[in-house]
PDB file of C-alpha atoms in Angstrom:
ATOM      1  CA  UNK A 160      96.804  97.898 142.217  1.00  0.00           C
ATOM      2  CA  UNK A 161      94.567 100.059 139.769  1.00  0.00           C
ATOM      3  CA  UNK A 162      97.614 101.982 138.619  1.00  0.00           C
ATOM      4  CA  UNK A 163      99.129  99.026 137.868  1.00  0.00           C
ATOM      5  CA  UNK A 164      95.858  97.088 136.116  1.00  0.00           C
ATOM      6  CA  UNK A 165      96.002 100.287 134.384  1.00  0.00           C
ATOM      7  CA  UNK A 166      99.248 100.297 132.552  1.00  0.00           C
ATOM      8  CA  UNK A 167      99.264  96.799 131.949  1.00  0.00           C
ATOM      9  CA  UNK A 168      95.869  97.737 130.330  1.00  0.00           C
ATOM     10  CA  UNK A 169      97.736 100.726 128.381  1.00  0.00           C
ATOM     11  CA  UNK A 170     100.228  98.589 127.315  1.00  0.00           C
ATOM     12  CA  UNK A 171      97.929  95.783 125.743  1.00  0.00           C
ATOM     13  CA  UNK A 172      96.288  98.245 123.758  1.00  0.00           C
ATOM     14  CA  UNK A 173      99.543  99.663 122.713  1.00  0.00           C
ATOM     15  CA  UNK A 174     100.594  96.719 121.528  1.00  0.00           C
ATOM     16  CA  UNK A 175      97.016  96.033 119.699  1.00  0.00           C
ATOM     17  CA  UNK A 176      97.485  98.799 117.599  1.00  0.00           C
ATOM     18  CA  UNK A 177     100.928  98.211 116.787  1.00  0.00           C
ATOM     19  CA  UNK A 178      99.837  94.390 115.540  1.00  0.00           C
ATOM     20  CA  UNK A 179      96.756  96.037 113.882  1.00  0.00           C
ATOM     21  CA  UNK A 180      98.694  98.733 111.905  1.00  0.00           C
ATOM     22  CA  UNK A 181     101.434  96.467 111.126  1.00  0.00           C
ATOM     23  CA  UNK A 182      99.557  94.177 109.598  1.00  0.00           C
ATOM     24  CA  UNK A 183      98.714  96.929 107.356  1.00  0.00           C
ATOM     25  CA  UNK A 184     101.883  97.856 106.478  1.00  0.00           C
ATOM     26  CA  UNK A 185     103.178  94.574 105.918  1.00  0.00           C
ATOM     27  CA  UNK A 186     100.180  93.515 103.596  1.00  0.00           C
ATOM     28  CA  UNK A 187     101.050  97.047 101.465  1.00  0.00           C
ATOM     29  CA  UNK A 188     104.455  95.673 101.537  1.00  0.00           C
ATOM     30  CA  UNK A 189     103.357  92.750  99.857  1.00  0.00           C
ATOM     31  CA  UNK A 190     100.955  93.995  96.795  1.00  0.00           C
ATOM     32  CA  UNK A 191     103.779  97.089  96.020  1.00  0.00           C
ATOM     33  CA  UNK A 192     106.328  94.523  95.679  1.00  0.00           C
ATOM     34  CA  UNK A 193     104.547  92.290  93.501  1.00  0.00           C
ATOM     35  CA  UNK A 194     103.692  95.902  91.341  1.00  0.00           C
ATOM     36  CA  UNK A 195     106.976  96.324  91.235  1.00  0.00           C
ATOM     37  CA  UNK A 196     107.674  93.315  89.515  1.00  0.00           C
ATOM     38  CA  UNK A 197     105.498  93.643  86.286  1.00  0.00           C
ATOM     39  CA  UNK A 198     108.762  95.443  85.188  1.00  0.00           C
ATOM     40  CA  UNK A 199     109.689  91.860  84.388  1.00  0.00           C
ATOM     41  CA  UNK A 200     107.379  91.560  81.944  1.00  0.00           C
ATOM     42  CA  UNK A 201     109.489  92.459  78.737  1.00  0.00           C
ATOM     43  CA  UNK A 202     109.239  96.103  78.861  1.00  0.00           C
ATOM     44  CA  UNK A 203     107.924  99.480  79.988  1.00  0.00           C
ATOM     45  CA  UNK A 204     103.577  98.325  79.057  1.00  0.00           C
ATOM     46  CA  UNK A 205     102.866  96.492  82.358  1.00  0.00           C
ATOM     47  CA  UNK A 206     104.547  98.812  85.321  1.00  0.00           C
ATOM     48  CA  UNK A 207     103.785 102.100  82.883  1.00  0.00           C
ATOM     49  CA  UNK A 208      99.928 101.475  82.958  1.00  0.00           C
ATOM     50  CA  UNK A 209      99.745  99.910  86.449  1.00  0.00           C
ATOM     51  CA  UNK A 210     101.683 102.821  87.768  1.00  0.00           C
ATOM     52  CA  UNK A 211      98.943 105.868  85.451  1.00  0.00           C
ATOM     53  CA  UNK A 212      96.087 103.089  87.301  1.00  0.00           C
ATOM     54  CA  UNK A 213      97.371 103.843  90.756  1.00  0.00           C
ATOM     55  CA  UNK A 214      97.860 107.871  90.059  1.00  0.00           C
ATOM     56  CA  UNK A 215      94.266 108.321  88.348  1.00  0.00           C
ATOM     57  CA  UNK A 216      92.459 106.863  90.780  1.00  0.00           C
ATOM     58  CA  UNK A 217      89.453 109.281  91.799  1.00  0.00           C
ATOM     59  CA  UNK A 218      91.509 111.403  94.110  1.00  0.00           C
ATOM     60  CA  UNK A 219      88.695 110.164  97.582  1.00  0.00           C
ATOM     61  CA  UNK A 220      90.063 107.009  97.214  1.00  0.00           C
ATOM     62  CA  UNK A 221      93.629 107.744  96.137  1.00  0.00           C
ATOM     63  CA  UNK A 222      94.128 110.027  99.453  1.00  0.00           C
ATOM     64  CA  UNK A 223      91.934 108.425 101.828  1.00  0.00           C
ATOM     65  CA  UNK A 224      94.361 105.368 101.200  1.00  0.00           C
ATOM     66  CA  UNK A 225      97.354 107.519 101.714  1.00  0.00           C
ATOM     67  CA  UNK A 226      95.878 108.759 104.147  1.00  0.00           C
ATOM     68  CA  UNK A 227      95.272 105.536 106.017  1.00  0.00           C
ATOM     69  CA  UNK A 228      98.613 104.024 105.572  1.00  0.00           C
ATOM     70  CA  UNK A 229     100.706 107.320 107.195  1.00  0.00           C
ATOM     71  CA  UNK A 230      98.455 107.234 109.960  1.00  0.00           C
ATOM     72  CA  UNK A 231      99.212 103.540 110.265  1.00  0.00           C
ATOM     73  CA  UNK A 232     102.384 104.212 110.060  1.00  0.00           C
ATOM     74  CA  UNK A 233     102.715 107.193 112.667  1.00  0.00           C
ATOM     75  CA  UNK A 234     100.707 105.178 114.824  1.00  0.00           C
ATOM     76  CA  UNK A 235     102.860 101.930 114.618  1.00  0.00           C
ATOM     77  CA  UNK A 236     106.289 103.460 115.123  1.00  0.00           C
ATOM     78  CA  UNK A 237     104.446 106.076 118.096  1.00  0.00           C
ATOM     79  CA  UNK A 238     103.488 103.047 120.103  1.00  0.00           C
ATOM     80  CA  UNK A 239     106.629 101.474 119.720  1.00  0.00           C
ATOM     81  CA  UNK A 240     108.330 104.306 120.688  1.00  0.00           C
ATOM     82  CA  UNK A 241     105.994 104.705 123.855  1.00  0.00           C
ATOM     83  CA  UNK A 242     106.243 101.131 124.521  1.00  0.00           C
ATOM     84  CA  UNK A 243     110.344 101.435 124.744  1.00  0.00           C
ATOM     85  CA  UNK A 244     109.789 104.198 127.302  1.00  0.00           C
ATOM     86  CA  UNK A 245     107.171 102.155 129.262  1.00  0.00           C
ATOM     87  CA  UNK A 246     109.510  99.418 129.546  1.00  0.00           C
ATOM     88  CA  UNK A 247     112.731 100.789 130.644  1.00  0.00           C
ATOM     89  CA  UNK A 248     110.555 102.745 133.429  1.00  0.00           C
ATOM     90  CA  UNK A 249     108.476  99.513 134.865  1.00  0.00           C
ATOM     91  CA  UNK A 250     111.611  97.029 134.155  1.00  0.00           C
ATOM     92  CA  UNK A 251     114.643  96.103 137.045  1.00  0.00           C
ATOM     93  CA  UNK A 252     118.058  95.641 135.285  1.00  0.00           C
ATOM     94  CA  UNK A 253     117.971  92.865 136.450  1.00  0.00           C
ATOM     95  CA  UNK A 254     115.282  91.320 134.552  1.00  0.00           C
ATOM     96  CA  UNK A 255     116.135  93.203 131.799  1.00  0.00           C
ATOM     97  CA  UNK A 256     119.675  91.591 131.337  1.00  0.00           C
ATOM     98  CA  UNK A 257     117.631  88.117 131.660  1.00  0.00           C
ATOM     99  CA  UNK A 258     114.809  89.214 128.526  1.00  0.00           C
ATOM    100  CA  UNK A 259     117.921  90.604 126.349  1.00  0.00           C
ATOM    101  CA  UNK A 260     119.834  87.356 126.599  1.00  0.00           C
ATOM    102  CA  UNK A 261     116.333  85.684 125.651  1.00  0.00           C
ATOM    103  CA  UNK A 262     114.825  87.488 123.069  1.00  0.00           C
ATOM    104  CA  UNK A 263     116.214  87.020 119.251  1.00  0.00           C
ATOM    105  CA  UNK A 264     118.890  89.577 117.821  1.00  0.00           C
ATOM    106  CA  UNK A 265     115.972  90.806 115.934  1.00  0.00           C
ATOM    107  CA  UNK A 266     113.714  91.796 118.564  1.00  0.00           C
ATOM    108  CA  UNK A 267     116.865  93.290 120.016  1.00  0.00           C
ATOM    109  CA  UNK A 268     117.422  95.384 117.241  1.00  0.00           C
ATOM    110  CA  UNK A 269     113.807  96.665 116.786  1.00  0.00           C
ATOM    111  CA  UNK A 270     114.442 100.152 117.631  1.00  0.00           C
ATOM    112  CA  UNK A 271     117.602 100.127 115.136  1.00  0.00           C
ATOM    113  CA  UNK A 272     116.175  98.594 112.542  1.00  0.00           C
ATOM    114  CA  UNK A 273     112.733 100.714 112.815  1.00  0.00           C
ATOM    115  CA  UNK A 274     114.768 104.341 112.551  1.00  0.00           C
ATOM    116  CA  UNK A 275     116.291 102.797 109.528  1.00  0.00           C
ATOM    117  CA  UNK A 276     113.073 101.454 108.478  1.00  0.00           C
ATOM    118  CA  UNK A 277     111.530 105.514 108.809  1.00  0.00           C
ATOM    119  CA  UNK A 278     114.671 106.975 106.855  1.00  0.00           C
ATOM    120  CA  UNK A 279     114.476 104.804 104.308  1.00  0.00           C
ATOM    121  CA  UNK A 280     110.663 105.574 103.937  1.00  0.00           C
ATOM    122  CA  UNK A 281     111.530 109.579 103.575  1.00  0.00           C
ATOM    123  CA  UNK A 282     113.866 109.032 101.752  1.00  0.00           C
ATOM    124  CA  UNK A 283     111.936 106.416  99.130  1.00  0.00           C
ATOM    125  CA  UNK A 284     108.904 108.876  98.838  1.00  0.00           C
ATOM    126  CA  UNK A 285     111.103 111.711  98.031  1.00  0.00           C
ATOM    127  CA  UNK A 286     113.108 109.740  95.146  1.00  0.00           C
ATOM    128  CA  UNK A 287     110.350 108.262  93.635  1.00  0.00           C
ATOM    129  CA  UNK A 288     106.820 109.354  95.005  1.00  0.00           C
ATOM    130  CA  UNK A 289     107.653 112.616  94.922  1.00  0.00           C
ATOM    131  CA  UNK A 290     110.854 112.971  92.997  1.00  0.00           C
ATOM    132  CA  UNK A 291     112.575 115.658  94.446  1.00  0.00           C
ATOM    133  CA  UNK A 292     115.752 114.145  94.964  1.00  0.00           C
ATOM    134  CA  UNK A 293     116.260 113.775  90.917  1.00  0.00           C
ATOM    135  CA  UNK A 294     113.758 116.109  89.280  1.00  0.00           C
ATOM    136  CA  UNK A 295     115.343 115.599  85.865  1.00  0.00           C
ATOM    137  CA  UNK A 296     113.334 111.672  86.165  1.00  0.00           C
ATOM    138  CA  UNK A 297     109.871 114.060  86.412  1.00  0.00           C
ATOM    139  CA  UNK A 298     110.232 114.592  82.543  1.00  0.00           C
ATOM    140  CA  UNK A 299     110.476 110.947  81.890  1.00  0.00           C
ATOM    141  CA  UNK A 300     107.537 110.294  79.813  1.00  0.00           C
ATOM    142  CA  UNK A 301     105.871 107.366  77.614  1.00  0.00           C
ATOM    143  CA  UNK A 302     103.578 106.997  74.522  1.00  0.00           C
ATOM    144  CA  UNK A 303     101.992 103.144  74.548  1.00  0.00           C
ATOM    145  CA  UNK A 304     102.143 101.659  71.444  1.00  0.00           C
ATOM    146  CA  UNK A 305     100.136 102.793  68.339  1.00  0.00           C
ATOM    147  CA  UNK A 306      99.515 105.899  70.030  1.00  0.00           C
ATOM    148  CA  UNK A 307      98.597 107.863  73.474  1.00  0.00           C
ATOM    149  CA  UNK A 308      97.534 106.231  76.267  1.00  0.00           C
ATOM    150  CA  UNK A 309      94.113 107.321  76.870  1.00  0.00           C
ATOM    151  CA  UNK A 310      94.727 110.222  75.130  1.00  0.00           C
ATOM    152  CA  UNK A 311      97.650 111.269  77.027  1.00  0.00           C
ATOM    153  CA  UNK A 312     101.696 110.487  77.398  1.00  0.00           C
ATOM    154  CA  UNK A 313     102.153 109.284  80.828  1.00  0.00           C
ATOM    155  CA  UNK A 314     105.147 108.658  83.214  1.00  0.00           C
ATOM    156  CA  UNK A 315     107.499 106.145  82.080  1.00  0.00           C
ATOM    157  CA  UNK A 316     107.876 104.884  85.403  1.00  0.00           C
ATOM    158  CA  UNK A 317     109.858 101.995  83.631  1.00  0.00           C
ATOM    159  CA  UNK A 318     112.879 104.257  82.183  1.00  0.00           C
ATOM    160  CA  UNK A 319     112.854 106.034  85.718  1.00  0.00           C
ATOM    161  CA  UNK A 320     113.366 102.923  87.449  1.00  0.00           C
ATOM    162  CA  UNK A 321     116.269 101.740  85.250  1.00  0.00           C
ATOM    163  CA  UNK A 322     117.827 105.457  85.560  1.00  0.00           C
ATOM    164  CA  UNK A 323     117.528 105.590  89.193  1.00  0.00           C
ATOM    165  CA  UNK A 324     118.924 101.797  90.004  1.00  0.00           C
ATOM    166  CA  UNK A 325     122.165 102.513  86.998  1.00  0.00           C
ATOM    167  CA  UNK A 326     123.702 104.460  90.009  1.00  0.00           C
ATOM    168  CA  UNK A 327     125.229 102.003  92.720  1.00  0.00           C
ATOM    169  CA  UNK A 328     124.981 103.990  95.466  1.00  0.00           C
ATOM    170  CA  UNK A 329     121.315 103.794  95.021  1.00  0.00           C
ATOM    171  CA  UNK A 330     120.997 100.285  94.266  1.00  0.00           C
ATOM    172  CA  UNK A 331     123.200  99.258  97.113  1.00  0.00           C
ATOM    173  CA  UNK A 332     121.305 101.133  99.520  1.00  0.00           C
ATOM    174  CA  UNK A 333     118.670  99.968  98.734  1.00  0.00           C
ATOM    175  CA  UNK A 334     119.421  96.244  98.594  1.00  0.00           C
ATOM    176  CA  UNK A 335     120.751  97.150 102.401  1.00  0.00           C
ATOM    177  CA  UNK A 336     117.566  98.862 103.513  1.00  0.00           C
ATOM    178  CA  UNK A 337     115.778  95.918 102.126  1.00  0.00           C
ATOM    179  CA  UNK A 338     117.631  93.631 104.189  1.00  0.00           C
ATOM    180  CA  UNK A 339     117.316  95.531 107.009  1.00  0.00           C
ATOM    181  CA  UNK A 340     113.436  95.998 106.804  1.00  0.00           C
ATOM    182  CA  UNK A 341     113.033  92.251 106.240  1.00  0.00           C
ATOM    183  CA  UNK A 342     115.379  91.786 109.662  1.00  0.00           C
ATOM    184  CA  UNK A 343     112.850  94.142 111.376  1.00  0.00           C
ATOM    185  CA  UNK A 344     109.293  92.409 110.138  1.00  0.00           C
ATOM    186  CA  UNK A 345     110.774  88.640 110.580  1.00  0.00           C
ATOM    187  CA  UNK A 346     110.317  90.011 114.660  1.00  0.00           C
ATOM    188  CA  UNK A 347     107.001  92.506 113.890  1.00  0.00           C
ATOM    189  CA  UNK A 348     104.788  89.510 111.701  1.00  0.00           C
ATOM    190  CA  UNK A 349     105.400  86.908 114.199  1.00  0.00           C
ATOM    191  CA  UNK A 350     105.007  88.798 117.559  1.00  0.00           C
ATOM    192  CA  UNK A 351     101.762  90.440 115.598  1.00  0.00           C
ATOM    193  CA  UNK A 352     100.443  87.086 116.355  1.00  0.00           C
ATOM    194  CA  UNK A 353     100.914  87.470 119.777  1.00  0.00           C
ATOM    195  CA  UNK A 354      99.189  90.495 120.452  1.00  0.00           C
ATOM    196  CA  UNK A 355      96.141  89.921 119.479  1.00  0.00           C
ATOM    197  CA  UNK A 356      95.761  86.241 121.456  1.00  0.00           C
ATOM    198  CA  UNK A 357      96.850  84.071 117.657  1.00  0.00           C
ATOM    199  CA  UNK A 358     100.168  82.689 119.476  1.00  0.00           C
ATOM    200  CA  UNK A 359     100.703  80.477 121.641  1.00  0.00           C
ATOM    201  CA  UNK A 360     104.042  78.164 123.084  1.00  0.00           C
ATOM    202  CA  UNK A 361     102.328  75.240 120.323  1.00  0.00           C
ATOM    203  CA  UNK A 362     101.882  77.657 117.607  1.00  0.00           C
ATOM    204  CA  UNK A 363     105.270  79.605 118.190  1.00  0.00           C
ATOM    205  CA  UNK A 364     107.218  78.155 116.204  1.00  0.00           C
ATOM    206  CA  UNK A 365     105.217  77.670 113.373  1.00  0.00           C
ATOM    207  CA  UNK A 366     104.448  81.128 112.859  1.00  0.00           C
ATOM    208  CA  UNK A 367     108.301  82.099 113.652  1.00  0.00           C
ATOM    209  CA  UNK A 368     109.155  80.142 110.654  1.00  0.00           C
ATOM    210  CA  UNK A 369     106.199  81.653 108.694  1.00  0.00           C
ATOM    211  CA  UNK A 370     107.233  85.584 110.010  1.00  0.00           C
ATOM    212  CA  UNK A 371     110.634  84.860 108.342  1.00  0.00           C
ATOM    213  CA  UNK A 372     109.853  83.139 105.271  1.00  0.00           C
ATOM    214  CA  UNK A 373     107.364  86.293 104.161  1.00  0.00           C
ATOM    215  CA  UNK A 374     109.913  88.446 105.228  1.00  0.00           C
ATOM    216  CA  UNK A 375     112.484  87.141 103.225  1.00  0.00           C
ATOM    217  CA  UNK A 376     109.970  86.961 100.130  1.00  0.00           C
ATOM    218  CA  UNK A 377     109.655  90.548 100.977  1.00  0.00           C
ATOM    219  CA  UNK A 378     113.250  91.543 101.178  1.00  0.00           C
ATOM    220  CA  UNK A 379     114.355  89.367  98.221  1.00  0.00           C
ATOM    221  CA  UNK A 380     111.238  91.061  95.797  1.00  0.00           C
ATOM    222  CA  UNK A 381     111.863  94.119  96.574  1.00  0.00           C
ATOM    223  CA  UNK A 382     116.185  93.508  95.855  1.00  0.00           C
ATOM    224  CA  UNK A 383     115.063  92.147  92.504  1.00  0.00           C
ATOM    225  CA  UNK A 384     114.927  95.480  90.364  1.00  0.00           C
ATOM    226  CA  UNK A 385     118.239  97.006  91.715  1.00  0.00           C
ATOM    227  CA  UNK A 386     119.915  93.630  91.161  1.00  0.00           C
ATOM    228  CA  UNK A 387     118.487  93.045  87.899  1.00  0.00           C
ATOM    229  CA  UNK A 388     119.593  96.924  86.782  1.00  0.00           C
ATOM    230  CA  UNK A 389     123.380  96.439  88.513  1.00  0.00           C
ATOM    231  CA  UNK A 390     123.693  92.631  86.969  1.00  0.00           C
ATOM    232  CA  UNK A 391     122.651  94.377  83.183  1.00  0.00           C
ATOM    233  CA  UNK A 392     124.717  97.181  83.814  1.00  0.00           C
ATOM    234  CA  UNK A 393     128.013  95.248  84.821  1.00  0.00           C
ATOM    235  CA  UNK A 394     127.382  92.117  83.325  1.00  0.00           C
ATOM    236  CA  UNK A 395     127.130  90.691  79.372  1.00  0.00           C
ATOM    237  CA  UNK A 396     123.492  89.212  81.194  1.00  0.00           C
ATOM    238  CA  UNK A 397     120.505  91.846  80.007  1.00  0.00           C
ATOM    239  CA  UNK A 398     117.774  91.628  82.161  1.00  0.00           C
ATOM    240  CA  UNK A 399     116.842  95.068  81.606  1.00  0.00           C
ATOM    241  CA  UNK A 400     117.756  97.130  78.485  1.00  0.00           C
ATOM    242  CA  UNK A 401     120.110  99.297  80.534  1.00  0.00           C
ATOM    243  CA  UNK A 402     122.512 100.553  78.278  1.00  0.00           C
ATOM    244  CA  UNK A 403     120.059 102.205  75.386  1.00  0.00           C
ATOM    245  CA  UNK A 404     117.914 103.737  78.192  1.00  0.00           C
ATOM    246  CA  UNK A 405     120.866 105.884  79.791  1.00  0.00           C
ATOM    247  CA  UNK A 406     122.059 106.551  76.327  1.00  0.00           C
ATOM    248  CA  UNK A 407     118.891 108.460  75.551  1.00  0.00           C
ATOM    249  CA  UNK A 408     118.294 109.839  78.787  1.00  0.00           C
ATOM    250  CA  UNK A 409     121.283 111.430  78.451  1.00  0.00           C
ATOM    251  CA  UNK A 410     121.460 112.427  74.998  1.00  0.00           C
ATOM    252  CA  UNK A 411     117.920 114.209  75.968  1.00  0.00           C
ATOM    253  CA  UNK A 412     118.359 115.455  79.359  1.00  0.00           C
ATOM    254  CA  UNK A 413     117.808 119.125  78.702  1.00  0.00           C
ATOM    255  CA  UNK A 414     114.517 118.321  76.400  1.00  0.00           C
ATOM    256  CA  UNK A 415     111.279 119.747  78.238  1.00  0.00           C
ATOM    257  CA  UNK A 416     109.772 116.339  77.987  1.00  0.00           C
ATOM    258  CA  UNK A 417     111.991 113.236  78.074  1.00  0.00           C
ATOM    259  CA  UNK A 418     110.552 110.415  75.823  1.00  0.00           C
ATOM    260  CA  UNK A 419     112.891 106.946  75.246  1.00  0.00           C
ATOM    261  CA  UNK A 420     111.947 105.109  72.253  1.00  0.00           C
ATOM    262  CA  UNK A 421     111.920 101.891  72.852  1.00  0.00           C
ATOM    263  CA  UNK A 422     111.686 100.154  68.679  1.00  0.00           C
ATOM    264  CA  UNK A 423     114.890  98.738  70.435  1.00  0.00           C
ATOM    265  CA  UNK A 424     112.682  95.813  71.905  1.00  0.00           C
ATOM    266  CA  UNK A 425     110.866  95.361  68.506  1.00  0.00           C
ATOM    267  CA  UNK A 426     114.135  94.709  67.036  1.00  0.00           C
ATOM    268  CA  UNK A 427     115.530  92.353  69.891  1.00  0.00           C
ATOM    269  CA  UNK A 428     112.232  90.093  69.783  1.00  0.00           C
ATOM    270  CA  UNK A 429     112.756  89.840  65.920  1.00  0.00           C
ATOM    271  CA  UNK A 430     116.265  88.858  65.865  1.00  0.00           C
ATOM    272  CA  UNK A 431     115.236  86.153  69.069  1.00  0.00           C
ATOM    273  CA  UNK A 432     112.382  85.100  66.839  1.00  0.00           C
ATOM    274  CA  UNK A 433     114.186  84.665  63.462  1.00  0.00           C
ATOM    275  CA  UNK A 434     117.378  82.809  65.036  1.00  0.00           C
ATOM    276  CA  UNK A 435     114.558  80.272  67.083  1.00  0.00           C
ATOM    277  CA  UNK A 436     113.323  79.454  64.145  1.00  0.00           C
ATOM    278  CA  UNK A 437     115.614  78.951  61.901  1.00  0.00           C
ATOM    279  CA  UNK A 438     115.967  74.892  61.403  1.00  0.00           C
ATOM    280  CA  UNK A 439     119.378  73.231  63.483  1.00  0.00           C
ATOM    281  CA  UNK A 440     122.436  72.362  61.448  1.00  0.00           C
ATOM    282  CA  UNK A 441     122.939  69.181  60.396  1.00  0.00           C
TER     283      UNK A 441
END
């Protein structure tokens, strides 16, 4: 009886932590994406200065954050993991044919969807934390406006963005991994509720509804830059200035330091604002 007190004891707290340190995760989710979106804005300004905000912050703060969110992260997929063992140990087959034909094809798919969910977050930190998977986008850098940006250039995370996203491949998997990662947090919000005493048979559906609509902001936000990039690549529609970025990136690919001049947008907004104004034929 106390072995038994004592596992399901193990296996509350287990699945406290995992509620605790997803909600972490899926609240990061949530301000990155909506970062990520200021490249809407009309130009390389918004994401640029956000982006030199976020990498000159006094370096305590910077890496205790990072810090924090790894360990959440270790700590959420380690539970998980232990959890999976726990149960196919404790569980009959029996009952365990009964739970699969219950539970939803996303809390079926959990483990699947969470290795995908840990590749994908390698492999995103390497591309464009990082950068090691395409140096050359290291060199990318900006000047604001009317001169340096507090004195310095700084990384046109804009251009690097664009870059990145022209190639398919990358775009494409990333619209997938998206999709996937929403699949695996419409199960992890809503049964986040549940372990920590927030959901009940009255409540269930209610939050159910709420776990997948935040999900599929989350998955859809996150889609927008590669779809924006592909759509202005492919398409006569110019969301993003596609086109005159690659051309200089690649006319200057083996300069030192990789600057795109951007006057292009100057132009543009002139040509929109002369043609608005000018008064309708009669």
């Amino acid at each position: 009886m106390g072995n038994m007190k004592k596992s399901i004891m193990s296996s509350l707290m287990k699945k406290f932590v995992m509620a605790v340190t997803g909600f972490v995760l899926a609240s990061f989710l949530l301000v990155h994406m909506l970062g990520n979106l200021q490249t809407f804005e009309g130009g390389p300004s918004a994401i640029n200065v956000y982006a030199n905000f976020l990498q000159t912050l006094p370096w305590e703060f910077l890496w205790g954050f990072r810090v924090v969110l790894a360990a959440c992260f270790v700590l959420h997929f380690l539970m998980a993991f232990l959890l999976v063992l726990e149960n196919k140990k404790a569980r009959p087959q029996t009952y365990a044919v009964k739970r699969h034909l219950a539970a939803s094809p996303a809390a079926r798919t959990m483990i699947y969807t969470g290795v995908v969910v840990i590749a994908f977050v390698v492999l995103h930190i390497l591309h464009y934390t990082a950068i090691e998977l395409t140096p050359e986008l290291k060199r990318l850098d900006w000047v604001a406006t009317g001169g340096m940006y507090e004195g310095k250039a700084i990384h046109d995370v804009y251009a690097m963005m664009i870059v990145a996203f022209s190639n398919p491949l990358v775009s494409i998997g990333y619209i997938v991994s998206m999709i996937v990662i929403g699949f695996h947090l419409s199960h992890g919000v809503s049964s986040m509720f549940q372990s920590i005493g927030l959901r009940d048979e009255a409540w269930r559906y209610r939050l159910n509804t709420i776990a997948v609509a935040y999900c599929a902001v989350i998955a859809i936000g996150f889609s927008l830059n590669p779809l924006g990039v592909l759509v202005s690549k492919y398409t006569p529609c110019k969301i993003f200035p596609v086109d005159p970025i690659l051309e200089q990136f690649e006319a200057k690919k083996a300069d030192k330091e990789i600057f795109i001049n951007y006057d292009f947008l100057k132009s543009e907004a002139e040509c929109s604002k002369a043609s608005s104004s000018k008064p309708a034929a009669k």
